[in-house]
XYZ file of C-alpha atoms in Angstrom:
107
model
C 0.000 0.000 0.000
C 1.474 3.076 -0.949
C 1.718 6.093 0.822
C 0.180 9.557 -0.866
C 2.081 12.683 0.576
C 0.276 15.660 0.854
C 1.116 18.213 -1.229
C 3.015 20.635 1.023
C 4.945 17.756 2.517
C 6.805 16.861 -0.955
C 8.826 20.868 -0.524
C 11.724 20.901 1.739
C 10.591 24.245 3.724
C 14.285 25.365 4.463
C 14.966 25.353 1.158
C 16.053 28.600 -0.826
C 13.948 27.561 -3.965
C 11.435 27.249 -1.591
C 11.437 30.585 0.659
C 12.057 32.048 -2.788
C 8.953 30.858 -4.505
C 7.072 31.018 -1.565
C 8.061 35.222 -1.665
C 7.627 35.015 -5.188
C 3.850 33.252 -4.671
C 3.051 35.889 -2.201
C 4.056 38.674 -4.598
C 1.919 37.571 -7.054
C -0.976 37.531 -4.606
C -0.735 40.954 -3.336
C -0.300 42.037 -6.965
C -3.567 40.846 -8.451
C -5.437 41.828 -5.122
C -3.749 45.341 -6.248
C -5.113 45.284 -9.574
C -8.860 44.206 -8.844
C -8.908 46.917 -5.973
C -7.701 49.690 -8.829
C -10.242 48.346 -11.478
C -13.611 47.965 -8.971
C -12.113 51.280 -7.995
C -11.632 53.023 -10.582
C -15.138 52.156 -12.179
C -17.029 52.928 -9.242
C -15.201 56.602 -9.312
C -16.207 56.973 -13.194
C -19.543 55.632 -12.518
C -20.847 57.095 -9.525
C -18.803 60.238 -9.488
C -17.785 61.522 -12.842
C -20.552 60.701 -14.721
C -23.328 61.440 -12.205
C -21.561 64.912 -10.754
C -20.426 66.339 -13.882
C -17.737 67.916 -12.357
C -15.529 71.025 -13.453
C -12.309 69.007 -13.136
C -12.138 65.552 -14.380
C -9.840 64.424 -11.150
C -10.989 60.929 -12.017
C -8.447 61.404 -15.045
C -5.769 62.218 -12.502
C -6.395 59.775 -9.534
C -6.267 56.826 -12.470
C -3.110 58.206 -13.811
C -0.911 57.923 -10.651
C -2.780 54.735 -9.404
C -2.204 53.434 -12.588
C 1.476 53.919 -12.303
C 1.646 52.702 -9.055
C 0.096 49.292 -10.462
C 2.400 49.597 -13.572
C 5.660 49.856 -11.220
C 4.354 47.118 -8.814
C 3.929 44.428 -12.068
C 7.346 45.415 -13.413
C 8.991 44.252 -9.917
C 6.354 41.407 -9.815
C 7.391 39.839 -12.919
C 10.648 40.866 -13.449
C 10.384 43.439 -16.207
C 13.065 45.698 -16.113
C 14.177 47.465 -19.209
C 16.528 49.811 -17.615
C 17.960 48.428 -15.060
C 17.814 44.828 -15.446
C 20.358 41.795 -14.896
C 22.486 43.352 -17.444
C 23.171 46.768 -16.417
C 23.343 45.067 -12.651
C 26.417 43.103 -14.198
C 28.079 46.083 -15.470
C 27.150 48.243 -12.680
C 29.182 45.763 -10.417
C 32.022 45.716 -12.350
C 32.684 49.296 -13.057
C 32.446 49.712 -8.878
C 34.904 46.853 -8.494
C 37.112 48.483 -11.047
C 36.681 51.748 -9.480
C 37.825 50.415 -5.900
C 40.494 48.286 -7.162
C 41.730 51.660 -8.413
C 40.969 53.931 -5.607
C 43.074 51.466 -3.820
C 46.195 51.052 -6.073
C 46.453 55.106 -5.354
């Protein structure tokens, strides 16, 4: 008769692969609870607000912007999207400080 393990018994817990996924898990959770809270928001300003109100300033216009590039910036560091500062220019970054101490020393 063999034995079924459960499924969070087949992880070793004190593993780095798994503290990392398990950060990794939890980022994408508080990410898409982000993202529904901006949309129900942002409809329920435009609805209720905006279009019933008619107001002189459109701040609706305003409050999405910035929210919007709050959500934006929280998705790049969720799923690793980084077009300026990325792996790459990490790399290089390192090396021109290591080159710039190993200089600073020499003098």
């Amino acid at each position: 008769m063999a034995v079924r393990m459960r499924y969070y018994d087949e992880f070793d817990k004190n593993s780095v692969l798994y503290q990392k996924t398990k950060r990794k898990v939890r980022d994408l959770r508080a990410f898409y609870i982000h993202f529904i809270c901006y949309l129900i928001s942002i409809v329920a300003m435009l609805v209720l607000l905006d279009l019933t109100f008619k107001p002189l300033l459109y701040w609706f216009f305003i409050i999405t912007a910035s929210w919007g590039l709050g959500v934006f910036l929280n998705a790049m560091k969720v799923f690793g999207f980084y077009p300026f500062l990325g792996k790459k220019w990490e790399k290089k970054k390192m090396k021109e400080l290591i080159q710039k101490e190993k200089s600073y020393k020499k003098q």
